[in-house]
Short mmCIF file of C-alpha atoms and ligand atoms in Angstrom, two decimals:
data_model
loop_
_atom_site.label_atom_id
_atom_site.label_comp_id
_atom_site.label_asym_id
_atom_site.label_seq_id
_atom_site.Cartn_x
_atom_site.Cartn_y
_atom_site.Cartn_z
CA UNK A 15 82.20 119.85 111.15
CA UNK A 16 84.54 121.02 113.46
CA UNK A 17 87.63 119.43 113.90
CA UNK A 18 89.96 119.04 117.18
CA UNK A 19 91.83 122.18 118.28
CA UNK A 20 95.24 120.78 118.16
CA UNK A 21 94.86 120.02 114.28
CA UNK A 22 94.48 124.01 114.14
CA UNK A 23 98.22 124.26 115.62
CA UNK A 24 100.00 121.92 112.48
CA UNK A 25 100.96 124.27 109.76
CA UNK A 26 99.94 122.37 106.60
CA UNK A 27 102.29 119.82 105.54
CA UNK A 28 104.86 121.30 102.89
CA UNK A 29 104.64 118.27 100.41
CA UNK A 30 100.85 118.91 100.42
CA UNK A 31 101.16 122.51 99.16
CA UNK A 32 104.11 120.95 96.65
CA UNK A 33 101.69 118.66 95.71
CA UNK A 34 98.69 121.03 94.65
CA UNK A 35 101.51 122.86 92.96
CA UNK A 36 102.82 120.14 90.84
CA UNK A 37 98.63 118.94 90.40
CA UNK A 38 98.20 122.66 89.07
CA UNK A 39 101.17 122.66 86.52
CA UNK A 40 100.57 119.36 85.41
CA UNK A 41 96.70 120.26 85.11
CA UNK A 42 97.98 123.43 82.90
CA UNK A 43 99.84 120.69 80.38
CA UNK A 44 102.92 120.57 81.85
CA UNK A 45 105.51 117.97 81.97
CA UNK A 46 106.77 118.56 85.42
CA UNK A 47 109.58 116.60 87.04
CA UNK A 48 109.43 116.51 90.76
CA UNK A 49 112.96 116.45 92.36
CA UNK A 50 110.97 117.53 95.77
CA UNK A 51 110.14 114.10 97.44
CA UNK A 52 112.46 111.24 98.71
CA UNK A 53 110.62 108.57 97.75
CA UNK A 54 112.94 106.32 95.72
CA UNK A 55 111.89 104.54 92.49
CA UNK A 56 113.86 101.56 91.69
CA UNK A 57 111.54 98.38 92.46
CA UNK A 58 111.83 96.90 95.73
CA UNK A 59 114.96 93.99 95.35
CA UNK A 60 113.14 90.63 94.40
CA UNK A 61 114.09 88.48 97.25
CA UNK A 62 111.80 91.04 99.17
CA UNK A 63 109.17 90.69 96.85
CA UNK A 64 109.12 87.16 96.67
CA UNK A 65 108.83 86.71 100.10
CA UNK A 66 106.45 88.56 100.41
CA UNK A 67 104.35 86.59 98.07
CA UNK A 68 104.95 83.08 99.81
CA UNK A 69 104.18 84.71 102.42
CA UNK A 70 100.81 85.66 101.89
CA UNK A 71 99.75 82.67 100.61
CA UNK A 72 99.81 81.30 103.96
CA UNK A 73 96.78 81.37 105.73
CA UNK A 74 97.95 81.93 109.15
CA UNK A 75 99.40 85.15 107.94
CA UNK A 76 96.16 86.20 107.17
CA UNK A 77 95.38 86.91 110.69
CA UNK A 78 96.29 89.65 113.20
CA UNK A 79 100.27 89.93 113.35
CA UNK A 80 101.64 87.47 115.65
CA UNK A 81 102.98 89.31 119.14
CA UNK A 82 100.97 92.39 117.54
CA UNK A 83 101.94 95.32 119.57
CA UNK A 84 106.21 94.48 119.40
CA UNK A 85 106.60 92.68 116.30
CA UNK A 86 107.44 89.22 115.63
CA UNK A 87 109.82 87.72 117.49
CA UNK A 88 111.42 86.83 114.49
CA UNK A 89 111.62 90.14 112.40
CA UNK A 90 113.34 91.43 115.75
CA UNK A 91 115.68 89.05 116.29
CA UNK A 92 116.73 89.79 112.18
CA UNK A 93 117.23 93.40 113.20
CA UNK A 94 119.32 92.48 116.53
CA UNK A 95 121.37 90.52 113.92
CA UNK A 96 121.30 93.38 111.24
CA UNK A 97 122.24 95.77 113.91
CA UNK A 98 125.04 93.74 115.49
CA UNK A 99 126.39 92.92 112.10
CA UNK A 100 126.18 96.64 110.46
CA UNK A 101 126.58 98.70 113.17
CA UNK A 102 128.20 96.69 115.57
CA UNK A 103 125.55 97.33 118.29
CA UNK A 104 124.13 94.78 120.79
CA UNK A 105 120.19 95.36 121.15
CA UNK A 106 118.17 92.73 123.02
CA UNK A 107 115.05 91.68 120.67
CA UNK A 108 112.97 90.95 123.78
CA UNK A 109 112.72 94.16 125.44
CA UNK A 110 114.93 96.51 123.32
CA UNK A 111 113.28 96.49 119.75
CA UNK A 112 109.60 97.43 118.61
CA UNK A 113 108.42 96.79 114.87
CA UNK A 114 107.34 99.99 113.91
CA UNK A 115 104.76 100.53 110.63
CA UNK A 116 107.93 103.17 109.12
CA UNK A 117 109.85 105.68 111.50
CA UNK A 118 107.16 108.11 110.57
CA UNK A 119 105.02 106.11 112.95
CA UNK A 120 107.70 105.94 115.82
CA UNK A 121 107.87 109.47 115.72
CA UNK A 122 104.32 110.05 116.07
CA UNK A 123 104.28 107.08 119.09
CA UNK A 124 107.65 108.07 120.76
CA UNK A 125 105.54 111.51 120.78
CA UNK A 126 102.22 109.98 122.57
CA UNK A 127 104.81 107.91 124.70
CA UNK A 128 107.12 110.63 126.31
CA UNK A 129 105.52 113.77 125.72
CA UNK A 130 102.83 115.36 128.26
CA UNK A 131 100.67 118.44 127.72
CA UNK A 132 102.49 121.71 128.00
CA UNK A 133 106.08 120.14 127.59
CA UNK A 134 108.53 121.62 125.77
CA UNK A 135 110.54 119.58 123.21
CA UNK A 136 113.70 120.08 121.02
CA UNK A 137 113.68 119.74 117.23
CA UNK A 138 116.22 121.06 114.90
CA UNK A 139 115.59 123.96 112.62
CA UNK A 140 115.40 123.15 109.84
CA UNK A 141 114.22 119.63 110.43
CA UNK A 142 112.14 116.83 109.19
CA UNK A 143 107.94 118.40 109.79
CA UNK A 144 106.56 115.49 111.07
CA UNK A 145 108.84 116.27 114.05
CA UNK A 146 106.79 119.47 114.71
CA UNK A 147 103.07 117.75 113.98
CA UNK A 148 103.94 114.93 116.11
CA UNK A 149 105.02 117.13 118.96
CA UNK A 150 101.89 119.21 118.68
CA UNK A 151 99.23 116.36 118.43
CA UNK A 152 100.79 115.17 121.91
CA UNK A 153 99.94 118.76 123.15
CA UNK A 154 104.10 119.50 123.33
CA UNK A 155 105.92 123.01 122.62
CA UNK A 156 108.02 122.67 119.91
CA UNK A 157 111.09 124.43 120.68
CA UNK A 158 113.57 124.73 117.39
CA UNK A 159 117.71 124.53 117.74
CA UNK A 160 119.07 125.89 115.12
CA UNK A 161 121.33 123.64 112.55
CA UNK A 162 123.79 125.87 110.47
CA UNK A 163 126.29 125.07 107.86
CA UNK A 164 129.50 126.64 109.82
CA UNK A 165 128.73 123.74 112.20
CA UNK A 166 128.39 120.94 109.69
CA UNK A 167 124.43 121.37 110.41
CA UNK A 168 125.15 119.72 113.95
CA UNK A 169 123.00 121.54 116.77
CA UNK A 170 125.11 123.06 119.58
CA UNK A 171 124.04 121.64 122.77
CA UNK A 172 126.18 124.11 124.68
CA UNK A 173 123.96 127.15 123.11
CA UNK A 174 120.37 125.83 124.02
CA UNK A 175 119.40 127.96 127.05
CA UNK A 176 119.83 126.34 130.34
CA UNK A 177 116.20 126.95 131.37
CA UNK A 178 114.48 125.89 127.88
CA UNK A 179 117.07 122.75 128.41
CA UNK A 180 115.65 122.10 131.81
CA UNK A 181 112.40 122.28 130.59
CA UNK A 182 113.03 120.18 127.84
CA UNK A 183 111.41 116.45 128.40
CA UNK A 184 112.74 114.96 124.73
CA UNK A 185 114.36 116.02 121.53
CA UNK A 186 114.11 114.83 117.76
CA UNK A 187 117.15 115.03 116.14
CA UNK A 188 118.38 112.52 112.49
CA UNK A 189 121.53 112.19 111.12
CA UNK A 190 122.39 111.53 107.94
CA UNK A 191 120.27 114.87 107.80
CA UNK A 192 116.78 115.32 106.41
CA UNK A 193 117.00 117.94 104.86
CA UNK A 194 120.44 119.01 105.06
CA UNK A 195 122.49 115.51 104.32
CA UNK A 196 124.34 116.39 107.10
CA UNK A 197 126.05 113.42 109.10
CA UNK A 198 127.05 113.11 112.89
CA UNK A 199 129.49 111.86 114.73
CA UNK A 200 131.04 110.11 117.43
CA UNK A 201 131.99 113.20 119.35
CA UNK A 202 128.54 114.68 118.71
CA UNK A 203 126.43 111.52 120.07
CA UNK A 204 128.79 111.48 122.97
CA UNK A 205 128.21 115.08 123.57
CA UNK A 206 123.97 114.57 122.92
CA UNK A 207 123.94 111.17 125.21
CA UNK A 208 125.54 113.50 128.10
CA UNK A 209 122.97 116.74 127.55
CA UNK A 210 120.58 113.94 127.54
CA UNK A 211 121.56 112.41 130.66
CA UNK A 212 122.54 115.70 132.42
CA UNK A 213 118.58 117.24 131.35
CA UNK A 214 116.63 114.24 131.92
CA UNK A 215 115.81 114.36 128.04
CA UNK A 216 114.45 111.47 125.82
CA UNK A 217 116.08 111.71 122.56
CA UNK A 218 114.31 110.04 119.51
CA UNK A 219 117.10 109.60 116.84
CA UNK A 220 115.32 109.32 113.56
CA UNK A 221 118.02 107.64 111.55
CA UNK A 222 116.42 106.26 108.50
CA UNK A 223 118.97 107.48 105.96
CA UNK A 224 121.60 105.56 108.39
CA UNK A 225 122.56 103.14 104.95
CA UNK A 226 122.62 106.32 102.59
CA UNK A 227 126.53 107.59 103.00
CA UNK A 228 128.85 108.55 100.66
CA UNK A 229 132.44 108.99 100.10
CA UNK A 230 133.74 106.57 102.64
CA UNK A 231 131.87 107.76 105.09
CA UNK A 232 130.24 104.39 107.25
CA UNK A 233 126.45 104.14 108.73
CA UNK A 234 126.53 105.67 112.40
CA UNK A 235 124.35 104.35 115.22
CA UNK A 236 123.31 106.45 117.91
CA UNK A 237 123.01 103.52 119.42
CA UNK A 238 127.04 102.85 119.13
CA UNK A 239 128.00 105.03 121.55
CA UNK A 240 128.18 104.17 125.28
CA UNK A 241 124.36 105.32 127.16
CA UNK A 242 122.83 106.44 124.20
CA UNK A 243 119.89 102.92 125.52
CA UNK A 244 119.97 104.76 129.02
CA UNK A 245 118.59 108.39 126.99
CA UNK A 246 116.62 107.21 124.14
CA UNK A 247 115.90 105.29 121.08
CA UNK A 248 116.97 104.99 117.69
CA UNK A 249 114.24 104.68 114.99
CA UNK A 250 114.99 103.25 111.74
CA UNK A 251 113.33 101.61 108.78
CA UNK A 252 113.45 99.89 105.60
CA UNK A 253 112.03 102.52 103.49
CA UNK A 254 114.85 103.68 101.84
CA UNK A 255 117.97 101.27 102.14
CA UNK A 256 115.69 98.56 100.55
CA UNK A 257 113.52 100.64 98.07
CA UNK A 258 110.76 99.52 100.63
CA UNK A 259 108.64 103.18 101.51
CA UNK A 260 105.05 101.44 100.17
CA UNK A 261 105.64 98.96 102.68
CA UNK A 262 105.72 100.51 105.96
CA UNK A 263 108.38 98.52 107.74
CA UNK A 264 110.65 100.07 110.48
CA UNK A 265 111.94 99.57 113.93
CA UNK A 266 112.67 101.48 117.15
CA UNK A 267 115.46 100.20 118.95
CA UNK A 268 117.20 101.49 122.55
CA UNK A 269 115.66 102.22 126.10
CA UNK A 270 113.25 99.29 127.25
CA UNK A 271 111.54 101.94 129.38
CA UNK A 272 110.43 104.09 125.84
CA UNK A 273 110.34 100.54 124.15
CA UNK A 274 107.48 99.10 126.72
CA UNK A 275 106.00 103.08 126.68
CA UNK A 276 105.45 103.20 122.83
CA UNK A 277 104.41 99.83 122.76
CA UNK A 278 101.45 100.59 125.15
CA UNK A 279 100.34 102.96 123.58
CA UNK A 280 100.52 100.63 119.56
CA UNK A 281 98.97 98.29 121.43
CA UNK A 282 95.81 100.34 121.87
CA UNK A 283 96.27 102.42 118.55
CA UNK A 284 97.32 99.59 115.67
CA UNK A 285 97.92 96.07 115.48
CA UNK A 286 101.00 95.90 113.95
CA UNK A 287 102.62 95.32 110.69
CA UNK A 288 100.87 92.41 108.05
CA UNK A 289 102.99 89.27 108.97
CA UNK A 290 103.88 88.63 105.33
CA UNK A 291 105.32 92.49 105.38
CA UNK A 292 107.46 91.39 108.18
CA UNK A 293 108.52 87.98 106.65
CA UNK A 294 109.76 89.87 103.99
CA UNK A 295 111.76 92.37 106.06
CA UNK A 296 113.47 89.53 107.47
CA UNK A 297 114.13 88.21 103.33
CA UNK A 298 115.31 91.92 103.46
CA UNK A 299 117.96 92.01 106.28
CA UNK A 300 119.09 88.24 105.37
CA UNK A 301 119.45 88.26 101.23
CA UNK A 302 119.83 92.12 100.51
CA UNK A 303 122.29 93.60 101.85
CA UNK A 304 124.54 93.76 98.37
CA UNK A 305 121.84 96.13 96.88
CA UNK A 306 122.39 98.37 99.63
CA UNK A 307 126.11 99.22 97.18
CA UNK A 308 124.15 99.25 94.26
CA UNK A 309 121.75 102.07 95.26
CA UNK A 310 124.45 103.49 96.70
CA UNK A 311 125.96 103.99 93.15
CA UNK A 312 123.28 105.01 91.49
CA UNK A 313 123.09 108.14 94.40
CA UNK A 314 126.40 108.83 93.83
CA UNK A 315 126.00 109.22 89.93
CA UNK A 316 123.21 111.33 90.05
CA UNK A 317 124.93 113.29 92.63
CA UNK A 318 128.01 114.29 90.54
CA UNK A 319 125.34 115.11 87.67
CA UNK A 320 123.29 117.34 89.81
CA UNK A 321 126.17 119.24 91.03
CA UNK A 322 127.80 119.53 87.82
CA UNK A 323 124.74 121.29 86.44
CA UNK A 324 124.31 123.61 89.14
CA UNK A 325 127.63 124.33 88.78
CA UNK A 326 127.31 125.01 85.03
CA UNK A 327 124.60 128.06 86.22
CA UNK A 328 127.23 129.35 88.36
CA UNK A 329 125.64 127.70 92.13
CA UNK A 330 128.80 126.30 93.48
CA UNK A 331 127.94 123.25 95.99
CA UNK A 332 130.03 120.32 97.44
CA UNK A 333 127.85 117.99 98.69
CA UNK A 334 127.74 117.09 101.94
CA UNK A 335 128.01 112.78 102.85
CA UNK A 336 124.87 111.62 104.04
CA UNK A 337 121.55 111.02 101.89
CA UNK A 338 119.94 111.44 98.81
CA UNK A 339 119.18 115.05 99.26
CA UNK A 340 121.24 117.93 97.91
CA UNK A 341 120.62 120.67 100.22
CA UNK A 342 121.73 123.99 98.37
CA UNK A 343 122.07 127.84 98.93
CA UNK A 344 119.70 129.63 96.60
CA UNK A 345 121.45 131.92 93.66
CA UNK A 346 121.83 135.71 94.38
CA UNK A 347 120.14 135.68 98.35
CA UNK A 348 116.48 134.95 96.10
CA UNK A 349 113.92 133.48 99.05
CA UNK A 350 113.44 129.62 98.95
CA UNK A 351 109.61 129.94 97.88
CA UNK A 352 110.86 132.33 94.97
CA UNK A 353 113.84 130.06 93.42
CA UNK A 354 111.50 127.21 93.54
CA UNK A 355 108.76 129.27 91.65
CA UNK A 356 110.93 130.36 89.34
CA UNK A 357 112.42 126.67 88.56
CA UNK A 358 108.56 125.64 88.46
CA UNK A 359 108.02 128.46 85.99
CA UNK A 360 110.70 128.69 83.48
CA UNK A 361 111.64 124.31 84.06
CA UNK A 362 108.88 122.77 84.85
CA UNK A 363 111.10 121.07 87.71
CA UNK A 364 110.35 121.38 91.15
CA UNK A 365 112.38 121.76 94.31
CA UNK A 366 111.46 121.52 98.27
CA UNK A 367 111.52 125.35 99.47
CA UNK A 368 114.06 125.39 102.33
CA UNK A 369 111.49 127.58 104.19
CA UNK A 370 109.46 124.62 104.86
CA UNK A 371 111.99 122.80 107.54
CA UNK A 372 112.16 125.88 109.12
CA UNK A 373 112.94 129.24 109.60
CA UNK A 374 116.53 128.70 109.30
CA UNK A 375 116.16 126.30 106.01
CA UNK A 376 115.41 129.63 104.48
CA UNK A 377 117.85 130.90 101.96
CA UNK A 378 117.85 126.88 100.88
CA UNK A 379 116.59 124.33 98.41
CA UNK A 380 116.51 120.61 98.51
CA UNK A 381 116.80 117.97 95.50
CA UNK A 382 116.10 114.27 95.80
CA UNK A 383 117.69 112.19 93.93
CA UNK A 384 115.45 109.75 93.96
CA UNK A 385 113.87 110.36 90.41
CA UNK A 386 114.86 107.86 87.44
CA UNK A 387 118.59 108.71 85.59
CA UNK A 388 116.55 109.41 82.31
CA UNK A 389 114.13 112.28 83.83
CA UNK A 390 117.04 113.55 86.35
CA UNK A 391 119.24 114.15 82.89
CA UNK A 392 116.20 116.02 80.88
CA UNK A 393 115.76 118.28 84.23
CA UNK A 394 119.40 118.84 84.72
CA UNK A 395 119.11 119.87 81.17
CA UNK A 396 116.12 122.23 81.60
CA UNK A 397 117.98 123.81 84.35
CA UNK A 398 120.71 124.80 82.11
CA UNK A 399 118.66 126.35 79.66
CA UNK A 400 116.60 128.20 82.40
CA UNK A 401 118.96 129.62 84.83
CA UNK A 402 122.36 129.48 82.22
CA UNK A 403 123.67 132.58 80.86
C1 PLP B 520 113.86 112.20 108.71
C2 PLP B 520 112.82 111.24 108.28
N1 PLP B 520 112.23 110.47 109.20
C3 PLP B 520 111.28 109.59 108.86
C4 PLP B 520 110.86 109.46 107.56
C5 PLP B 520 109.77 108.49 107.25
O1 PLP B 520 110.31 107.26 106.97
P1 PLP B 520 109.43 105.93 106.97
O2 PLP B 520 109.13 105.62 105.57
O3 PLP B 520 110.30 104.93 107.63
O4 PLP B 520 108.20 106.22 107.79
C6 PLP B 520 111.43 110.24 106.56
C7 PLP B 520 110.96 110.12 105.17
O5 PLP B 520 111.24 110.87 104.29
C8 PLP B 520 112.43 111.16 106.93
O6 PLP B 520 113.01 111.96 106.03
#
């Protein structure tokens, strides 16, 4: 059976191929430890969960999701509130917020919503992939801007060509940084809202890791800065701030115009997220904003271990402030594919290739820290042994 030609365009999905890898060792007896994936594992907090329960014991959840294409009224008015509290941003829950089943989805929707056949559209290099599939299943050109570390992994507008810039009909950008843990600033989203505004270019600003900052650095909204609603939206989610990625719960918040667009088009894709999921996103925004610190620690810990080790094999790093990724320079120029091979190979630990956010994440390797203190120490530990001298 064939399947649709623009499926042949989206170059398989890296944490497949990581995944047959780990299946593989793990079929050959070995105890791997996968420091690829952000996907954290401390239990969702138990207001959340609770909720959730009473929740679904009410019948009249059991139905479609009440105002099924936006969201319930309710879950957006707790994210106008979250928003205005947190970020200090005024979004209108009538026409300027959209439940969203994760940001994964909104990218995917803002895609189908903006994008027509043959446009071209910005990502960063390296980025986040689903940027690139999403682009391509709308029947976009993906065009990449590189992100390097001698500009804090912050694209520079001014170097985009001016025609690929005219062209240009949206970009997908998200800071604190997948992969990079990279985080933006004031001056930057001034600087993006203007190339926005001066191109005519909707800008999707994936900011799901907005919560995960460290060192006294505090959550950014693109949102915050003056016209960012008149260029684009913000997508965020409760994945990671509340331990919540099973659920598929997020938001897209910003211009009403891309709101109403995206919406039209969930409203003849999905119906929305399960009520009770949404109840409990509102327990989530209300009761749980404390364990927002406490992951926080437990990042930061893990951080200083992780760089202490790779320090101890002679990789000097300073981490960057955003996220739970470690996003590192490979020892002695080896290729990204090869140090992760090698790490598979002689410590049964595995690492995201920086070849797989792009051409320019080569030379790269990410860690998540979002694997339990206990394994994160034994890896640490098999990394000493295996690449110590
Ligand atoms: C940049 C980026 N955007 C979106 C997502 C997906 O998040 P969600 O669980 O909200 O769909 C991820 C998940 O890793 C991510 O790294």
């Amino acid at each position: 059976m064939h399947s649709a030609d623009r499926l042949q365009k989206i170059p398989p999905y890296l944490f497949m191929e990581l995944r047959q890898k780990i299946g593989k060792a793990k079929a050959a007896g070995m105890d791997v430890i996968s420091l690829a994936i952000g996907d954290p594992v401390e239990p969702t907090p138990e207001p959340i969960i609770h909720e959730l329960a009473r929740a679904a014991h009410d019948p009249a959840n059991h139905q479609y999701p009440t105002d099924e294409e936006k969201g319930m009224l309710g879950f957006r008015e707790a994210v106008a509130r979250w928003y205005a509290r947190r970020y200090q941003v005024t979004v209108d829950p009538q026409k300027e917020i959209l439940g969203l089943i994760g940001s994964k989805e909104g990218c995917h929707h803002f895609a189908l919503a903006r994008i027509n056949p043959g446009d071209t559209v910005l990502m960063t290099d390296p980025g986040y992939p689903a940027y690139r599939a999403s682009i391509l299943i709308a029947g976009g050109e993906p065009v990449n801007v590189p992100i390097r570390p001698e500009q804090g992994y912050l694209p520079v507008l001014r170097d985009i060509p001016s025609d690929v810039a005219k062209r240009a009909t949206a970009m997908f950008l998200n800071y604190p940084n997948n992969p990079t843990g990279a985080t933006a600033t004031t001056a930057f989203l001034k600087q993006l809202v203007e190339f926005a505004r001066s191109h005519d270019i909707a800008i999707c600003y994936d900011n799901p890791y907005i919560e995960v900052v460290f060192d006294g650095e505090k959550p950014l909204s693109f949102l915050s800065v003056p016209g960012a609603k008149d260029v684009g939206i913000e997508l965020n989610s409760l994945s990671k701030p509340f331990n919540m990625t099973g659920w598929r719960l997020g938001m897209a918040l910003g211009n009403p115009d891309l709101i109403a667009a995206i919406s039209k088009v969930k409203e003849n894709t999905d119906s929305g997220v399960f009520n009770a999921i949404q109840y409990a996103g509102i327990a989530a925004f209300t009761h749980c904003e404390t364990s927002i610190d406490h992951m926080l620690q437990i990042y930061a810990r893990r951080r200083d271990l992780v760089v202490a080790t790779l320090r101890q094999v002679g990789i000097e790093y300073t981490p960057v402030k955003g996220t739970f990724y470690l996003w590192v320079p490979t020892p002695k120029s080896m290729s990204s594919l090869a140090f992760a091979d090698l790490l598979l190979e002689k410590a049964q630990v595995v690492v995201a290739p920086g070849r797989g956010y792009g051409e320019f994440g080569e030379g790269f390797f990410r860690i998540s820290l979002t694997v339990a203190d206990a394994r994160l120490e034994v890896a640490m530990e098999r990394i000493r042994q295996a690449l110590g001298s």
